[in-house]
Amino acid sequence: MKVVIVGGVAGGATAAARIRRLDEKAQIIVFERSGFVSYANCGLPYYVGGTISDERELTLQTPKSFWDRFRVDIRVKHEVMSIDKTRKTVTVHGLETGKIYEESYDKLILSPGAKPMKPELEGVRGDRIFTLRTVEDTFHIKQFVEVNRPKTVLLAGGGFIGLEVAENLIELGVDVTIVQRPKHLLGPVDEDMACQIHTLLRSRGAKLMLGKSVAGFSQQGDKVETFIKGENSIVSDMVLMAIGVIPDTGLAADAGLELGMKGSIAVNDRMETSAEDIYAVGDAVSVEHFVTGQRVVIPLAGPANKQGRIVADNVCGGDSRYKGSQGTSVIKLFDMTVATTGIKEEQAKAAGINYDKVILSPPSHATYYPGASLMTVKILYDRETLDILGGQIIGYDGVDKRIDVLATAARCGMKAPELKNLELAYAPPYSSAKDPLNMAGFMIENVETGKVKQFFYEDVSLLPRDGSVIMLDTRTPWEYDRGHVEGFVNIPVDDIRERLGELDRNKPVYVMCQSGLRSYITCRILKQEGFDCYNFAGGYRYWEMIDSERF
């Protein structure tokens, strides 16, 4: 059996190694357009910033090491130009030699990845305007930064790569401005959660221009002028285009393979394309979303590697199936961690799901042990099935392990209230006896059993200020005096029983505290006294986090 693989990064390299482990006799050829194979895309921004100092650390394998270990023929700087499905051949261009030749295959695996979006704007081809996709791109940017010592940079785009580059450049002392069309950074999180990211970046000196679009560029000497629609232009020493990626599927399209959403390669759960003996994996394909069942393009290394393994199994006569992607991801921004899994509110609404949510601010570990920090946790669930739809967590410690537990719970079909039953490792330096995810399960159970009703940030401005409802802030007077929501009066939770006479039982009561715990306790007291009571999800800390960014 002769297997040809187009693309030698995550999915392609994994498939090659797995095929060899399954079939010692197979002939395996990998064509990689760049000069590197099996490299760590996710590590590229950290080489620009110097966190990763040795360029050799960016490549997990080399053509020689692949041959020595697996006897896989890796041909870098070779671009596959076309596919002949009938003759089962590919036409290859040796980029260094100029030689063009044909290579036959029994099985063909496409792993071309995704390419940065670079719209055809005026001046976009300037030599101070960069994109970051390959190791060569990284070396180019790194060399520019070291030689030219830029003081200012404009980043067009606020996704994973853009923010990681922003962090690394800011750490180098560069003045960073981020411009992007969406009104909040980091698309996988909801706008409310993104406010915490905005605050962090601004505190580190970044300038944010959100909801704005780049219209073009003009390079004058060693400066780039970036034109912004409806705004004054910005002059910087360099520009990085990081507005997103699109599937790199020109080869597949030219071969007549069926395409899916966003021009991706359409595959089934065996990663088979519409053509016999041709498979595709990674950022170039669309797959089923594990939560919604809809077709999606999720360019992440984890899914690409899993798909590469599945293809290898099937090429070698097995029957492995891809069970869908749920988009679990994590990013470090300075000392903050942002992590997500599943879908966010916008996606739940678009899918027509009747969902609910809980928002909490638990400590990363036992508060009596030094170093505890608060996390912001938001979990969505289906009100009809109680399935976990997704979660977003932002904090400084312990975020990654909580998102992994939540992702696992969702993958295994655990119902949202059952989070309360998880038995997780506890010691004061690591967690609390009631882990944050246990607390989320308790909250969901309370909501679903009617023990508490919630109201949310978007409801606060709609509350009438005419006296027809009661709005309570149950924090201490000292906390209240430091800042509170207009219209909320202060009755501390510890005083509420003695001051029930001040409240009209005929009016609904909306209660807020710092994190949502004391207001919950207040709601339980008031409910049992005959009041119609609503607890504010997330607490004043969460309200202030959003309000300070919006206004």
XYZ file of C-alpha atoms in Angstrom:
551
model
C 0.000 0.000 0.000
C 1.276 3.434 -0.975
C -0.017 6.381 1.048
C 0.548 9.986 0.012
C -0.088 12.715 2.588
C -0.404 16.384 1.670
C 0.647 18.497 4.651
C 2.992 17.441 7.415
C 1.913 19.367 10.483
C -0.626 18.146 13.084
C -3.060 15.828 11.273
C -0.706 14.754 8.483
C 2.225 13.951 10.754
C 0.008 12.036 13.172
C -1.505 9.999 10.338
C 1.930 9.142 8.967
C 3.283 7.910 12.299
C 0.111 5.940 13.091
C 0.043 4.254 9.672
C 3.588 3.084 10.193
C 2.733 1.651 13.612
C -0.152 -0.251 12.013
C 1.530 -1.303 8.771
C 5.289 -1.834 8.676
C 5.223 -2.490 4.925
C 3.301 0.588 3.746
C 5.095 3.162 1.629
C 4.380 6.577 3.141
C 5.268 9.886 1.453
C 4.496 13.267 3.016
C 4.640 16.456 0.945
C 5.008 19.658 2.985
C 5.001 23.043 1.279
C 7.005 24.778 4.025
C 10.498 23.889 5.111
C 9.405 22.286 8.363
C 7.342 19.301 9.408
C 5.453 18.473 12.599
C 5.937 21.937 14.024
C 4.133 23.526 16.949
C 1.838 26.208 15.490
C 0.628 27.119 18.943
C 4.160 27.899 20.088
C 4.978 30.368 17.301
C 3.935 33.595 19.138
C 6.117 32.621 22.100
C 9.183 32.396 19.883
C 8.495 35.924 18.631
C 8.452 37.141 22.242
C 11.469 35.133 23.337
C 9.679 32.870 25.819
C 10.778 30.009 23.556
C 14.346 30.947 22.721
C 15.580 27.933 20.751
C 14.029 27.657 17.300
C 14.628 23.903 17.365
C 11.994 23.634 20.095
C 9.344 24.633 17.559
C 9.714 21.421 15.550
C 8.692 18.140 17.146
C 10.210 16.099 14.303
C 12.480 16.664 11.321
C 12.459 14.823 7.978
C 15.530 12.886 9.170
C 14.065 11.945 12.571
C 10.830 10.859 10.890
C 12.777 8.649 8.525
C 15.005 7.222 11.259
C 12.093 6.359 13.543
C 9.263 5.563 11.127
C 10.802 5.215 7.660
C 8.440 7.897 6.394
C 9.610 9.820 3.332
C 9.113 13.483 4.251
C 9.620 15.886 1.370
C 9.618 19.491 2.606
C 9.413 22.448 0.230
C 7.330 20.312 -2.094
C 3.916 21.615 -3.095
C 1.193 19.364 -4.475
C -0.290 21.256 -7.411
C -3.144 18.989 -8.491
C -4.914 15.664 -7.952
C -6.016 13.241 -10.639
C -8.705 11.140 -8.964
C -9.103 8.810 -11.921
C -5.446 7.955 -12.347
C -4.818 8.265 -8.592
C -1.846 10.564 -8.970
C -0.768 13.939 -7.635
C 1.368 16.483 -9.449
C 4.171 17.822 -7.287
C 6.357 20.912 -7.598
C 9.754 20.833 -5.919
C 10.008 24.432 -4.754
C 13.811 24.414 -4.474
C 14.631 22.398 -7.590
C 11.789 23.594 -9.801
C 11.131 19.970 -10.803
C 7.518 19.037 -11.532
C 6.587 15.375 -11.400
C 3.770 12.933 -10.693
C 3.427 10.637 -7.691
C 0.923 7.799 -7.602
C -1.057 6.759 -4.536
C -3.327 4.009 -3.277
C -4.628 6.216 -0.472
C -4.423 10.007 -0.355
C -4.718 12.055 2.856
C -5.211 15.815 2.639
C -4.025 17.863 5.614
C -3.418 21.322 4.126
C -4.550 23.222 7.220
C -5.861 26.768 7.172
C -4.407 29.988 5.869
C -4.557 33.480 7.371
C -7.228 35.748 5.988
C -5.569 38.652 4.194
C -8.192 40.688 2.378
C -7.124 42.500 -0.771
C -6.885 45.918 0.820
C -4.827 48.733 -0.626
C -1.224 48.448 0.522
C -1.647 45.050 2.191
C 1.443 43.640 0.432
C 3.826 46.003 2.218
C 7.005 44.541 3.702
C 6.071 45.728 7.193
C 2.728 43.897 7.123
C 2.942 40.330 8.397
C 0.839 37.210 8.911
C 1.729 34.314 11.215
C 1.105 30.753 10.083
C 4.360 28.887 9.449
C 7.747 28.608 11.110
C 9.142 30.741 8.278
C 6.602 33.459 9.116
C 7.799 33.331 12.711
C 11.453 33.667 11.755
C 10.552 36.585 9.493
C 8.695 38.439 12.266
C 11.326 37.586 14.874
C 14.115 38.876 12.656
C 12.186 42.068 11.915
C 11.583 42.717 15.607
C 15.214 42.080 16.534
C 16.669 44.193 13.720
C 14.197 47.083 13.625
C 13.203 47.257 17.305
C 9.645 48.455 16.558
C 8.105 50.698 19.185
C 4.544 50.441 17.870
C 2.527 47.682 16.231
C -1.037 47.455 15.006
C -2.721 44.059 15.282
C -5.695 43.533 13.014
C -7.712 40.850 14.796
C -8.275 39.734 18.364
C -8.380 35.931 18.210
C -5.995 33.426 19.776
C -2.947 34.201 17.623
C -3.499 37.958 17.710
C -3.780 38.083 21.498
C -0.805 35.783 22.054
C 1.324 37.945 19.787
C 0.008 41.051 21.558
C 1.066 39.632 24.926
C 4.539 38.760 23.678
C 5.117 42.127 22.026
C 3.864 44.034 25.061
C 6.304 42.036 27.193
C 9.039 43.268 24.833
C 7.978 46.859 25.503
C 6.130 47.420 22.235
C 3.096 49.744 22.165
C 0.238 47.595 20.828
C -3.063 48.671 19.261
C -5.669 45.993 18.455
C -8.295 46.737 15.803
C -11.065 44.298 14.983
C -14.557 44.292 13.515
C -16.335 42.279 16.255
C -17.132 44.292 19.359
C -15.305 41.965 21.722
C -12.064 40.035 21.677
C -11.679 36.252 21.544
C -14.665 34.975 19.597
C -15.251 31.704 21.534
C -16.299 33.647 24.665
C -19.429 35.706 25.203
C -19.261 39.487 25.282
C -19.825 39.649 29.035
C -16.883 37.350 29.754
C -14.671 39.151 27.233
C -14.939 42.336 29.314
C -12.446 40.851 31.761
C -10.019 40.293 28.875
C -10.451 43.889 27.715
C -9.714 45.219 31.190
C -6.587 43.091 31.476
C -5.167 44.180 28.119
C -5.870 47.841 28.787
C -4.164 47.535 32.172
C -1.085 46.258 30.324
C -1.065 49.239 27.993
C -2.849 47.847 24.927
C -5.168 50.159 23.021
C -8.386 48.511 21.847
C -10.443 49.645 18.868
C -13.370 47.241 18.844
C -16.162 47.242 16.306
C -13.807 48.941 13.835
C -12.592 47.785 10.418
C -9.252 48.233 8.684
C -9.740 49.886 5.291
C -6.205 49.843 3.879
C -2.563 50.698 4.389
C 0.047 53.146 3.165
C 3.742 52.582 3.820
C 6.000 55.603 3.977
C 9.586 54.656 4.687
C 9.764 52.799 7.987
C 6.172 53.580 8.996
C 2.827 52.025 8.094
C -0.320 54.121 8.118
C -3.427 52.002 8.729
C -6.734 53.465 7.614
C -9.717 52.706 9.863
C -13.288 53.067 8.610
C -14.897 56.039 10.317
C -11.832 56.787 12.461
C -8.518 58.579 12.254
C -5.709 56.548 10.736
C -3.031 54.949 12.939
C 0.689 55.072 12.217
C 2.848 52.191 13.474
C 6.208 50.560 12.853
C 4.640 47.250 11.765
C 1.274 45.549 11.253
C 0.239 41.975 11.960
C -2.828 40.666 10.160
C -4.540 38.193 12.490
C -8.179 38.535 11.496
C -8.729 34.796 11.337
C -8.073 31.791 9.144
C -9.943 30.019 6.371
C -9.598 26.415 5.191
C -6.816 26.050 2.633
C -8.807 23.989 0.163
C -7.868 25.215 -3.305
C -6.287 21.860 -4.136
C -9.409 19.959 -3.077
C -11.720 22.328 -4.934
C -9.715 22.046 -8.142
C -9.916 18.243 -7.842
C -13.703 18.429 -7.687
C -14.039 17.243 -4.088
C -17.269 18.183 -2.351
C -16.883 21.281 -0.219
C -18.794 22.326 2.881
C -19.262 25.481 4.927
C -16.656 28.242 4.584
C -15.169 26.371 1.636
C -14.038 23.490 3.854
C -13.563 19.927 2.647
C -16.686 17.869 3.329
C -15.959 14.581 5.123
C -17.962 11.897 6.897
C -17.216 10.554 10.366
C -14.530 8.269 8.902
C -12.860 11.427 7.522
C -13.559 10.232 3.961
C -14.087 12.852 1.250
C -16.503 12.571 -1.647
C -13.774 10.829 -3.702
C -12.828 7.198 -3.243
C -9.568 6.601 -1.341
C -9.138 10.305 -0.511
C -9.350 11.408 3.121
C -9.006 14.824 4.760
C -8.252 16.017 8.281
C -7.511 19.094 10.361
C -8.257 22.772 9.907
C -9.328 22.294 6.280
C -12.366 20.110 7.040
C -15.827 20.703 8.469
C -17.088 18.274 11.084
C -20.117 17.789 13.284
C -20.265 19.883 16.430
C -20.559 17.573 19.408
C -23.101 19.818 21.145
C -25.349 21.113 18.361
C -24.878 18.456 15.678
C -24.354 21.242 13.125
C -21.445 21.322 10.690
C -18.604 23.519 11.903
C -15.006 24.403 11.144
C -12.929 24.303 14.337
C -9.222 24.910 13.656
C -7.593 23.370 16.737
C -4.591 21.076 17.103
C -6.327 18.532 19.342
C -9.090 17.626 16.866
C -6.583 17.575 13.982
C -4.384 15.041 15.764
C -7.351 12.828 16.651
C -8.576 12.942 13.053
C -5.118 11.967 11.814
C -5.216 8.886 14.012
C -8.712 7.979 12.802
C -7.693 8.278 9.154
C -4.679 6.063 9.763
C -6.893 3.392 11.300
C -9.269 3.483 8.349
C -6.536 3.537 5.721
C -5.164 0.387 7.340
C -8.488 -1.447 7.219
C -10.062 -0.352 10.517
C -13.334 1.419 11.202
C -12.636 4.412 13.436
C -15.156 7.246 13.702
C -14.806 10.881 14.674
C -17.347 11.771 17.337
C -17.440 15.512 16.724
C -15.634 18.575 18.020
C -16.671 20.655 21.006
C -14.111 23.423 20.668
C -12.324 23.053 23.999
C -9.573 25.663 24.118
C -7.377 27.625 26.502
C -5.162 30.685 26.229
C -2.687 32.353 28.563
C -2.783 36.150 28.614
C -0.064 37.441 30.921
C -0.980 35.894 34.292
C -4.621 35.293 33.297
C -6.062 32.100 31.799
C -9.143 32.013 29.560
C -10.698 28.651 28.724
C -13.837 27.507 26.900
C -15.649 24.359 25.870
C -18.822 23.710 23.916
C -20.987 26.601 22.737
C -21.611 30.135 23.948
C -24.914 32.008 24.272
C -24.864 33.389 20.741
C -24.531 29.874 19.336
C -27.220 28.484 21.634
C -29.647 31.152 20.460
C -28.760 30.569 16.807
C -29.358 26.832 17.258
C -32.773 27.500 18.825
C -31.844 25.830 22.107
C -33.897 26.630 25.192
C -30.953 27.193 27.508
C -30.213 28.600 30.920
C -26.959 29.602 32.593
C -25.278 29.986 35.927
C -22.494 32.435 36.697
C -20.311 32.194 39.775
C -17.098 33.626 41.184
C -15.466 30.831 43.180
C -11.924 30.897 44.602
C -9.276 28.795 42.878
C -8.562 26.942 46.136
C -9.402 27.094 49.835
C -9.405 30.754 50.833
C -7.626 30.090 54.131
C -4.614 28.822 52.201
C -2.463 31.683 50.829
C -2.690 32.649 47.180
C -6.335 31.922 46.373
C -7.710 33.981 43.485
C -11.199 34.348 42.073
C -12.399 32.768 38.860
C -15.378 33.797 36.768
C -17.278 30.671 35.726
C -20.179 30.637 33.273
C -21.920 27.386 32.369
C -24.736 26.919 29.855
C -27.147 23.988 29.886
C -30.225 22.823 28.013
C -33.342 23.482 30.101
C -35.226 20.615 28.473
C -32.593 17.858 28.523
C -30.262 19.320 31.203
C -27.310 18.531 28.914
C -24.188 20.628 29.450
C -23.927 22.946 26.444
C -20.718 24.752 27.231
C -18.668 26.711 29.678
C -16.297 29.661 29.897
C -13.850 30.199 32.745
C -11.524 33.131 33.335
C -9.080 33.375 36.217
C -5.512 33.110 37.376
C -5.122 29.613 38.790
C -6.882 26.292 38.313
C -8.835 27.388 35.236
C -7.420 24.766 32.892
C -8.261 21.793 35.082
C -11.848 22.992 35.630
C -12.492 23.429 31.912
C -11.058 19.967 31.251
C -13.353 18.416 33.849
C -16.341 20.271 32.402
C -15.422 19.217 28.853
C -15.113 15.612 29.986
C -18.443 15.742 31.806
C -20.148 17.082 28.682
C -18.467 14.524 26.427
C -19.605 11.679 28.673
C -23.220 12.853 28.700
C -23.365 13.998 32.310
C -26.388 16.149 33.077
C -25.656 19.639 34.372
C -27.026 19.145 37.917
C -24.843 16.028 38.232
C -21.774 18.241 38.418
C -22.578 18.321 42.124
C -21.722 14.606 42.313
C -18.198 14.861 40.905
C -15.622 13.629 43.389
C -12.555 15.725 42.673
C -9.183 15.861 44.376
C -9.068 18.271 47.297
C -6.280 19.740 49.348
C -6.154 23.400 50.441
C -3.438 24.433 47.931
C -5.409 22.992 45.000
C -9.145 23.300 45.546
C -11.952 23.515 48.078
C -13.915 20.671 49.617
C -16.737 21.858 47.359
C -14.988 22.385 44.037
C -16.182 25.256 41.809
C -17.785 22.728 39.470
C -19.595 21.134 42.421
C -20.865 24.601 43.284
C -22.090 25.076 39.714
C -23.976 21.785 39.988
C -25.567 22.893 43.261
C -26.650 26.151 41.643
C -28.145 24.443 38.596
C -30.020 22.017 40.834
C -31.388 24.939 42.877
C -32.563 26.705 39.721
C -34.157 23.592 38.240
C -35.933 22.603 41.459
C -37.307 26.098 41.968
C -35.319 26.903 45.089
C -34.042 30.078 43.473
C -34.906 32.260 40.503
C -32.268 34.302 38.711
C -31.914 37.593 36.912
C -28.985 38.672 34.766
C -26.904 41.666 33.746
C -29.108 42.399 30.761
C -32.146 42.583 33.094
C -30.735 45.160 35.523
C -31.274 48.224 33.335
C -34.852 47.081 32.659
C -35.870 47.000 36.311
C -38.369 49.799 37.039
C -37.103 52.512 39.375
C -40.625 53.646 40.290
C -40.930 51.716 43.546
C -42.910 48.836 42.045
C -40.087 46.403 42.761
C -37.619 46.062 45.620
C -33.919 46.051 44.787
C -31.620 44.871 47.568
C -27.842 44.872 47.943
C -27.006 42.471 50.775
C -23.304 43.262 51.149
C -21.814 45.091 54.104
C -22.254 48.885 54.300
C -18.523 49.271 53.612
C -18.794 47.256 50.389
C -21.942 49.094 49.364
C -20.363 52.517 49.892
C -17.421 51.570 47.661
C -19.778 51.036 44.717
C -23.267 49.752 43.992
C -25.870 49.592 41.243
C -28.178 52.588 41.079
C -31.526 51.891 42.727
C -30.361 49.047 44.969
C -30.712 49.728 48.692
C -28.430 48.177 51.280
C -29.667 45.642 53.816
C -26.844 43.254 54.838
C -27.739 39.586 54.714
C -27.103 39.185 58.437
C -29.735 41.851 59.181
C -32.433 40.727 56.773
C -34.488 38.672 59.245
C -34.811 41.586 61.642
C -35.721 44.037 58.875
C -38.392 42.066 57.032
C -40.920 44.659 58.125
C -39.273 47.206 55.835
C -40.182 45.111 52.797
C -43.529 44.914 50.985
C -44.489 41.272 50.390
C -46.598 42.302 47.406
C -43.556 43.444 45.429
C -40.980 41.220 43.720
C -37.511 41.446 45.249
C -34.285 41.541 43.213
C -31.221 40.773 45.295
C -27.517 41.325 44.663
C -24.317 40.741 46.628
C -20.633 40.589 45.719
C -20.531 37.053 44.256
C -24.080 35.680 44.396
C -23.775 33.637 47.609
C -25.107 36.090 50.195
C -27.887 37.146 47.835
C -28.815 33.472 47.413
C -29.022 33.058 51.172
C -31.173 36.177 51.323
C -33.454 34.800 48.612
C -33.914 31.559 50.540
C -34.928 33.521 53.642
C -37.304 35.764 51.740
C -38.877 32.946 49.720
C -39.778 31.094 52.895
C -41.290 34.319 54.217
C -43.582 34.557 51.202
C -41.618 36.920 48.958
C -41.195 36.523 45.187
C -37.413 36.775 45.028
C -34.731 36.804 42.296
C -30.997 36.328 42.734
C -28.522 38.245 40.556
C -26.286 35.787 38.685
C -22.596 36.540 39.143
C -22.878 39.222 41.808
C -21.786 42.848 41.860
C -18.222 41.839 40.943
C -19.515 40.440 37.652
C -21.820 43.427 37.041
C -18.959 45.875 37.612
C -16.647 43.872 35.321
C -19.086 44.313 32.433
C -20.331 47.798 33.226
C -16.862 49.301 33.481
C -16.109 48.100 29.939
C -19.403 49.043 28.333
C -19.665 52.493 29.757
